[in-house]
PDB file of C-alpha atoms in Angstrom:
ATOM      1  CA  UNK A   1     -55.272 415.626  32.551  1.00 60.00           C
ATOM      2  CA  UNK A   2     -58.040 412.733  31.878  1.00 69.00           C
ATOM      3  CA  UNK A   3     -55.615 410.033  32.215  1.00 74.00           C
ATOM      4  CA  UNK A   4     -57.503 407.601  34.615  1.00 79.00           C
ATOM      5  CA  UNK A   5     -60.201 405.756  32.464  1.00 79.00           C
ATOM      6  CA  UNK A   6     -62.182 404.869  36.271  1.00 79.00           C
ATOM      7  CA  UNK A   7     -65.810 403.599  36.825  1.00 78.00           C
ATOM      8  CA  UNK A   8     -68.338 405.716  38.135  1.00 78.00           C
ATOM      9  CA  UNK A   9     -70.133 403.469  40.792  1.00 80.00           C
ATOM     10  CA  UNK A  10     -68.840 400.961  42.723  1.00 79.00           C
ATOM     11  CA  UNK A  11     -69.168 396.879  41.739  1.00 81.00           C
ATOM     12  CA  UNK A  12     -72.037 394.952  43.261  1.00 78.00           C
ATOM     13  CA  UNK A  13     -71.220 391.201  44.177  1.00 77.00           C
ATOM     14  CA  UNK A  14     -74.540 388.714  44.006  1.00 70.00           C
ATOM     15  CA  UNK A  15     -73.750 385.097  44.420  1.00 68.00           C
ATOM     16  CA  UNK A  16     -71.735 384.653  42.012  1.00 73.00           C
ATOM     17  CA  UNK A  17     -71.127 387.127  39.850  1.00 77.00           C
ATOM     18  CA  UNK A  18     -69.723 390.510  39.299  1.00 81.00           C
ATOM     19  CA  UNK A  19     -71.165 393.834  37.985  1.00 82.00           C
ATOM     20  CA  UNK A  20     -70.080 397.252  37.633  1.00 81.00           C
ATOM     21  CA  UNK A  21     -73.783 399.339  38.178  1.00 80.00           C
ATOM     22  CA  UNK A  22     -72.250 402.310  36.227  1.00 83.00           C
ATOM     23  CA  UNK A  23     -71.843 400.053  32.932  1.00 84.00           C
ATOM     24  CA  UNK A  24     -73.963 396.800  33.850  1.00 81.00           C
ATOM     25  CA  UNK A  25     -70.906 394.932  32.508  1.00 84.00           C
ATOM     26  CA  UNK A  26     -71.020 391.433  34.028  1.00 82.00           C
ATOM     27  CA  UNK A  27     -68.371 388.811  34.669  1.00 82.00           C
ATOM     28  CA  UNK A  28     -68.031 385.421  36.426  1.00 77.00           C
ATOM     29  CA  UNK A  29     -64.334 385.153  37.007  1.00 80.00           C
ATOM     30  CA  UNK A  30     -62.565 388.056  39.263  1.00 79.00           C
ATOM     31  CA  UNK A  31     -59.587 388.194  36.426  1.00 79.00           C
ATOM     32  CA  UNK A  32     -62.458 388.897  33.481  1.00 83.00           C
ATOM     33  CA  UNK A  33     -64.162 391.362  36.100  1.00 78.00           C
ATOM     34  CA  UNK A  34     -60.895 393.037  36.828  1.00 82.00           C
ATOM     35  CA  UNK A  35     -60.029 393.355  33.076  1.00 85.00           C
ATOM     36  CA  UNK A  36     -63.389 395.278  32.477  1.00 86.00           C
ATOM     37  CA  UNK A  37     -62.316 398.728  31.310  1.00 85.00           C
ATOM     38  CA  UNK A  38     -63.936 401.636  33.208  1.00 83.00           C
ATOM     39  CA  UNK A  39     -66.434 404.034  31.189  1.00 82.00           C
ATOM     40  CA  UNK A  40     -65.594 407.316  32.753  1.00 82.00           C
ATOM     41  CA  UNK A  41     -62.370 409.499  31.798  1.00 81.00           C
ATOM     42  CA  UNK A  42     -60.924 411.792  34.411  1.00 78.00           C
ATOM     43  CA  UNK A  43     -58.047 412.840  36.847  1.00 80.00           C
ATOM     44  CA  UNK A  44     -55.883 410.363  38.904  1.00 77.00           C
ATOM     45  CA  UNK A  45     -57.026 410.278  42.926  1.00 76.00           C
ATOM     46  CA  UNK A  46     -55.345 409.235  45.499  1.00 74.00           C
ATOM     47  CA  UNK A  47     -58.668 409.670  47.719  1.00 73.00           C
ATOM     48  CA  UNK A  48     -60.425 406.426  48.022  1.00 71.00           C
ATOM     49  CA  UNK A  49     -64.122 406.382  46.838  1.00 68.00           C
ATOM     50  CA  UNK A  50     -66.997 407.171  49.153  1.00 65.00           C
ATOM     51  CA  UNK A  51     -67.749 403.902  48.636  1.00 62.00           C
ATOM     52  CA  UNK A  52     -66.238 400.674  47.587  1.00 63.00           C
ATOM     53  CA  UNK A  53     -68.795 398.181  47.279  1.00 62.00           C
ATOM     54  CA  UNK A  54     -72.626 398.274  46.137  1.00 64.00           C
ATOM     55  CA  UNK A  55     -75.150 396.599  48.639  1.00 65.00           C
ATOM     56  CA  UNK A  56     -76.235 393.762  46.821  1.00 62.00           C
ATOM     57  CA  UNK A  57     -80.222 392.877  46.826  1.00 65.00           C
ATOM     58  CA  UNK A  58     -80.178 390.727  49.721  1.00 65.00           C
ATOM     59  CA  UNK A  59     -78.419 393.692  52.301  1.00 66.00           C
ATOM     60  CA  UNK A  60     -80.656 396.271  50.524  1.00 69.00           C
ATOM     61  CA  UNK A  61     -83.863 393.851  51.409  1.00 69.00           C
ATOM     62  CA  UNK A  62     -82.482 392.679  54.791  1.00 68.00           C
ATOM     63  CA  UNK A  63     -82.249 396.802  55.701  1.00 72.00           C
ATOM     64  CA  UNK A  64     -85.518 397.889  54.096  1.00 75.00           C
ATOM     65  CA  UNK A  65     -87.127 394.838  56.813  1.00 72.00           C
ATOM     66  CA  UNK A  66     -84.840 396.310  60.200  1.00 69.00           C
ATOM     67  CA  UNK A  67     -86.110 399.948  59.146  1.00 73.00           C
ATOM     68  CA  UNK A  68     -89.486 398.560  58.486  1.00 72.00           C
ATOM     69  CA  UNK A  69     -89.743 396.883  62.310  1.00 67.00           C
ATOM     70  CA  UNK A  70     -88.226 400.508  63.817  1.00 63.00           C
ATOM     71  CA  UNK A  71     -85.232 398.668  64.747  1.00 53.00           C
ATOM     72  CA  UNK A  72     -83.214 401.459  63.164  1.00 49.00           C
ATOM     73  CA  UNK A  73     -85.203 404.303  64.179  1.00 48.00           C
ATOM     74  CA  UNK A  74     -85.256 403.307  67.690  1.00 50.00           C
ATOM     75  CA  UNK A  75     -81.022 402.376  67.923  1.00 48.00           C
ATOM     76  CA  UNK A  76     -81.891 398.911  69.023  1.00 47.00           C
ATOM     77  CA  UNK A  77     -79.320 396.495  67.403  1.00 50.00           C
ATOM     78  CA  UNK A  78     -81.953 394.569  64.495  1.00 52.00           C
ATOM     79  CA  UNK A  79     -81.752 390.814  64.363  1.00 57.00           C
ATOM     80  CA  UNK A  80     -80.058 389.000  61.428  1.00 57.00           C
ATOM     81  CA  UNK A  81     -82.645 387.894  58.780  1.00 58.00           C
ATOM     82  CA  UNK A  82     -82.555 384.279  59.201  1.00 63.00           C
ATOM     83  CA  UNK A  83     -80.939 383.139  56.044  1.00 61.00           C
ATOM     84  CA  UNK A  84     -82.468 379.137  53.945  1.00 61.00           C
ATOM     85  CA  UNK A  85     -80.639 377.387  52.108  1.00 61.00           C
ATOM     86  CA  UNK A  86     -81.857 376.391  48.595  1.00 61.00           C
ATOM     87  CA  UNK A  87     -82.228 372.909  50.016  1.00 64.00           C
ATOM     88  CA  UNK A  88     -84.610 373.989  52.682  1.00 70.00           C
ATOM     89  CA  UNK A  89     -85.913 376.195  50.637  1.00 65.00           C
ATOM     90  CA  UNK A  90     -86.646 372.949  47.801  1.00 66.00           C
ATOM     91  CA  UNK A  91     -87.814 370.689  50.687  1.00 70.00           C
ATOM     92  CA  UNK A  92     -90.697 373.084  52.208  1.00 71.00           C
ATOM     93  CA  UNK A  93     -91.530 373.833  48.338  1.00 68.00           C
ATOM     94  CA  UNK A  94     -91.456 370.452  46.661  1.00 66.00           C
ATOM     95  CA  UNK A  95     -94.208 371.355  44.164  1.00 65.00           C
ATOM     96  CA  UNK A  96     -92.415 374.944  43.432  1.00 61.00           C
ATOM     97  CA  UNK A  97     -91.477 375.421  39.648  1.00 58.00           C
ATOM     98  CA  UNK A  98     -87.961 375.674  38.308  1.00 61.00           C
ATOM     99  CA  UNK A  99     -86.148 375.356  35.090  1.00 60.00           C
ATOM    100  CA  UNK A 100     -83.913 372.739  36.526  1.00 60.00           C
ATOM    101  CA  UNK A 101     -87.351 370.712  38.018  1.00 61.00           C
ATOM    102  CA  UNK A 102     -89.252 371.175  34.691  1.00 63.00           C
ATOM    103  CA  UNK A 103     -85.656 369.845  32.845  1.00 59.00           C
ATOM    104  CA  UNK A 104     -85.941 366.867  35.060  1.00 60.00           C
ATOM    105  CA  UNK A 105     -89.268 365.910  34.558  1.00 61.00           C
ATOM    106  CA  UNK A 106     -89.387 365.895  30.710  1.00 58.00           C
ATOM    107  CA  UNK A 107     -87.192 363.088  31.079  1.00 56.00           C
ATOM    108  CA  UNK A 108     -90.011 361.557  33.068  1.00 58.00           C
ATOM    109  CA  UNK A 109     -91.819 361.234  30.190  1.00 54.00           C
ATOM    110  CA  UNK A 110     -91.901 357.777  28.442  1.00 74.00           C
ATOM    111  CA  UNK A 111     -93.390 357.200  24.440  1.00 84.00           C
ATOM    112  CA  UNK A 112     -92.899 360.978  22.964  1.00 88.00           C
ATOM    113  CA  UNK A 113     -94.418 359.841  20.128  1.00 90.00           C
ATOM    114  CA  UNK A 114     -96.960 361.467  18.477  1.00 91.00           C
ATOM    115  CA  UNK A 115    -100.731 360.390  18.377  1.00 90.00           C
ATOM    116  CA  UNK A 116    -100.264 359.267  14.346  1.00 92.00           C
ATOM    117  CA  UNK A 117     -97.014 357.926  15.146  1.00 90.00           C
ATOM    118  CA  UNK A 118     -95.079 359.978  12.351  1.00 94.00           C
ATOM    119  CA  UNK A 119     -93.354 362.127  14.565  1.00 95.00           C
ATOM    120  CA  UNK A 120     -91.725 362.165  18.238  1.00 93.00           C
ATOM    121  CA  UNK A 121     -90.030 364.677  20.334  1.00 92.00           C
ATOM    122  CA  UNK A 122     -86.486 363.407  20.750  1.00 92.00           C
ATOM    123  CA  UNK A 123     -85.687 361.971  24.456  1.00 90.00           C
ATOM    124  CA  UNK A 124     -81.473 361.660  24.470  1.00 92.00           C
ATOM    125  CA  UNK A 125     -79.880 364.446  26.345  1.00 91.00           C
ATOM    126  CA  UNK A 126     -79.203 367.827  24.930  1.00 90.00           C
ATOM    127  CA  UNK A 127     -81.291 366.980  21.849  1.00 90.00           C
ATOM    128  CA  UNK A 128     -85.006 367.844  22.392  1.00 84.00           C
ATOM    129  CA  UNK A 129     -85.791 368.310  18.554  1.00 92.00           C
ATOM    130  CA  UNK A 130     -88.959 366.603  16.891  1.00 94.00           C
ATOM    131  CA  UNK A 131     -88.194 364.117  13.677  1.00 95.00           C
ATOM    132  CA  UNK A 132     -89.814 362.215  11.661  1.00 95.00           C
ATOM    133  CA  UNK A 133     -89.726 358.389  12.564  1.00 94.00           C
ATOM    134  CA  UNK A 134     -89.262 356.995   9.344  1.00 94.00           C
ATOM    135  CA  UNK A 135     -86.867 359.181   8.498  1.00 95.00           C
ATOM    136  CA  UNK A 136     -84.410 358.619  11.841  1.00 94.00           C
ATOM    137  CA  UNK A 137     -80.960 356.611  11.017  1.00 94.00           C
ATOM    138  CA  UNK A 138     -77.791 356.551  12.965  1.00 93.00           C
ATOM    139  CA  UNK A 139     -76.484 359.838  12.325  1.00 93.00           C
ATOM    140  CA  UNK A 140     -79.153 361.696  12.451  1.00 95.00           C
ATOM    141  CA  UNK A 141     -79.117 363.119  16.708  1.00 95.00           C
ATOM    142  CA  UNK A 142     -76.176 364.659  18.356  1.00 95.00           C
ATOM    143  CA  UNK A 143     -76.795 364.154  21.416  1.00 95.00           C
ATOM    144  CA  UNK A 144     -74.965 363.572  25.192  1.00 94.00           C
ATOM    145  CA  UNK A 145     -74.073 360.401  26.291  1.00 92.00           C
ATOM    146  CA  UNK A 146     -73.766 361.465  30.177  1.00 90.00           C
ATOM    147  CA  UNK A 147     -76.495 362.743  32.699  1.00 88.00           C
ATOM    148  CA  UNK A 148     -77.502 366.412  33.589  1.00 89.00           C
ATOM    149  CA  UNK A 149     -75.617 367.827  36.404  1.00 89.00           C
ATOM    150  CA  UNK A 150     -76.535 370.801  38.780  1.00 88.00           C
ATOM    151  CA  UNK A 151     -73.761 371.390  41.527  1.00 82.00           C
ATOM    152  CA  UNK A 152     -74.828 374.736  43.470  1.00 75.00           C
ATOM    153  CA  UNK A 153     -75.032 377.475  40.097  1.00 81.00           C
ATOM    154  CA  UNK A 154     -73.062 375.186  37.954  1.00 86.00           C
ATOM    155  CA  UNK A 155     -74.953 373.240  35.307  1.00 90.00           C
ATOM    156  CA  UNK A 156     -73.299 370.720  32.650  1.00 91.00           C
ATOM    157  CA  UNK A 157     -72.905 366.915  31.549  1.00 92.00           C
ATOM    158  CA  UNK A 158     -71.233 364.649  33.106  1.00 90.00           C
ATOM    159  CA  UNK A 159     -69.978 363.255  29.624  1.00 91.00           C
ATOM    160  CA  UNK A 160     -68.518 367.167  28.971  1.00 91.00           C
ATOM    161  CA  UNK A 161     -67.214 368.219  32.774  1.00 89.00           C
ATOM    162  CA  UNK A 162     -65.332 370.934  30.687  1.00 90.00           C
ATOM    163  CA  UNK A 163     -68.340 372.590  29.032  1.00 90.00           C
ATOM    164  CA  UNK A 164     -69.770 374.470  32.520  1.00 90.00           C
ATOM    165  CA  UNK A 165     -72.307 377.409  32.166  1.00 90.00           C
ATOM    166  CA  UNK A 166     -74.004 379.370  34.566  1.00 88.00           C
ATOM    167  CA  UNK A 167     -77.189 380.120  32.812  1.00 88.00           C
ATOM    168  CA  UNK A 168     -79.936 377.681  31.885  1.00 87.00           C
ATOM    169  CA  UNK A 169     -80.756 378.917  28.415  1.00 87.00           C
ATOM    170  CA  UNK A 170     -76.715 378.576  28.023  1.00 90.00           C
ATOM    171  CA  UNK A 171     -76.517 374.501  29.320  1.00 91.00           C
ATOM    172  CA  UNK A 172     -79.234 374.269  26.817  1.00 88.00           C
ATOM    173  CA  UNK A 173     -77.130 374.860  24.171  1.00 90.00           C
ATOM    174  CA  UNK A 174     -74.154 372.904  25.434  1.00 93.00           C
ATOM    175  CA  UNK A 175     -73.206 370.663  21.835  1.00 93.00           C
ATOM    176  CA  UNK A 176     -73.966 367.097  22.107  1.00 93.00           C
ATOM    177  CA  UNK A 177     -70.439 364.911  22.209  1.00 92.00           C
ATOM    178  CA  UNK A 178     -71.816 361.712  20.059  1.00 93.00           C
ATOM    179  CA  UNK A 179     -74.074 360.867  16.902  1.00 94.00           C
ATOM    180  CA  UNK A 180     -76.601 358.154  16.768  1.00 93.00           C
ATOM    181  CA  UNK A 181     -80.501 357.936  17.054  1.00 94.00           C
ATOM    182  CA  UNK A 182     -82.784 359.982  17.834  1.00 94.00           C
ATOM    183  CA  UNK A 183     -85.162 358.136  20.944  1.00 92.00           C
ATOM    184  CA  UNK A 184     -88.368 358.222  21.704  1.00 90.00           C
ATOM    185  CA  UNK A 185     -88.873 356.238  24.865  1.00 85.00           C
ATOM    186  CA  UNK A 186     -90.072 353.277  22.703  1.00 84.00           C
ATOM    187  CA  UNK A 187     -87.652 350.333  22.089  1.00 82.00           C
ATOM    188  CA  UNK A 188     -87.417 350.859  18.225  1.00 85.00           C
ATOM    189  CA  UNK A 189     -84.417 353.211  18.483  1.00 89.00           C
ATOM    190  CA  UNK A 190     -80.838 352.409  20.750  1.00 82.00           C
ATOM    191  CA  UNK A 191     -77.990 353.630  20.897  1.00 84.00           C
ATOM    192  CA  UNK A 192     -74.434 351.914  22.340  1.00 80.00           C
ATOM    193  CA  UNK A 193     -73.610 352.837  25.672  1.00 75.00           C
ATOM    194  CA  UNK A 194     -70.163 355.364  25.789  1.00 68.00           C
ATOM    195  CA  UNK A 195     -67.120 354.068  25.938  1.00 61.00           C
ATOM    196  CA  UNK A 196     -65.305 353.318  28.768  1.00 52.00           C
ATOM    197  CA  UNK A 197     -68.558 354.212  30.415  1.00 46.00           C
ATOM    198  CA  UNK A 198     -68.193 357.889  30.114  1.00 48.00           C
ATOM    199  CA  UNK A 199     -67.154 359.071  26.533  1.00 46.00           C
ATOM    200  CA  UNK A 200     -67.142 362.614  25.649  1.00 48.00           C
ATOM    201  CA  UNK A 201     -65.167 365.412  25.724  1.00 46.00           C
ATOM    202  CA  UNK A 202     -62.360 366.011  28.334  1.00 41.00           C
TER     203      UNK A 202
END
């Protein structure tokens, strides 16, 4: 009988997100992780597995250091690693890079403009794209009218609170909600402010 369809190792569970090692298949949400089909075939059990969850890295790490010190070897009880928060982390390591940091500061920037002046690297969010300056109308950026946000592993705009994603490359790639100008940190292109302050999508 090969009617259970089961996975062969058990799921590991890092931050936020789940994986089944046997497959590598990868989900956010516990109802997409649940509905990931196993990629073994076999009997039904009604023995539970050896073991149900994977150590994630940060339990493997936090072992390899106690076994490391001879706290295991010796059957003393090993301290807990003393766990930072990404804020502490940030604040003793101001000058460490990050996508999120380097994000930020390219909107630092003011003229983008090159040295000629024919071309400039666009400045409204979610754009990014070089054009030509004579060539620039109204229509020609799609862009996003709100701000950047980063809330714990959650990135998005706060003109599209709807389009969340996880990954950087991902945010990057988020659609811009309006059409106008492209800027270039000079004051020969503008666009309106949003509606209602906010605009967007929902």
């Amino acid at each position: 009988d090969q009617a259970c369809l089961p996975h062969s190792s058990p799921p590991l569970f890092h931050d936020t997100s789940k994986v089944w090692v046997c497959c590598g298949k990868k989900a956010w949400s516990w109802d997409e992780f649940m509905a990931i089909p196993g990629c073994t075939r076999g009997v039904h059990s009604s023995r539970p597995p050896a073991s149900l969850v994977q150590d994630s890295p940060t339990v493997v790490a936090a072992r390899a250091a106690s076994a490391a010190k001879g706290g295991e070897g010796q059957g003393a009880a090993a301290a807990a690693p003393a766990l930072k928060s990404i804020d502490d982390f940030n604040a003793q390591n101001k000058n460490a890079p990050t996508a999120v940091k380097s994000f930020m500061k390219s909107r630092e920037v003011k003229s983008t403009r090159s040295a000629d002046g024919l071309t400039a690297r666009c400045r409204n969010n979610g754009c990014n794209k070089t054009f030509v300056v004579a060539e620039n109308t109204a229509s020609s950026c799609r862009y996003h009218v709100g701000e950047a946000v980063f809330h714990d592993l959650v990135k998005m705009y706060s003109c599209c609170p709807s389009q969340r994603r996880m990954e950087f490359e991902e945010f990057l790639k988020i659609p811009g909600c309006a059409v106008g100008f492209h800027t270039d940190g000079t004051d020969a292109f503008s666009n309106p402010p949003p509606a209602g302050g906010g605009g967007g999508r929902p």
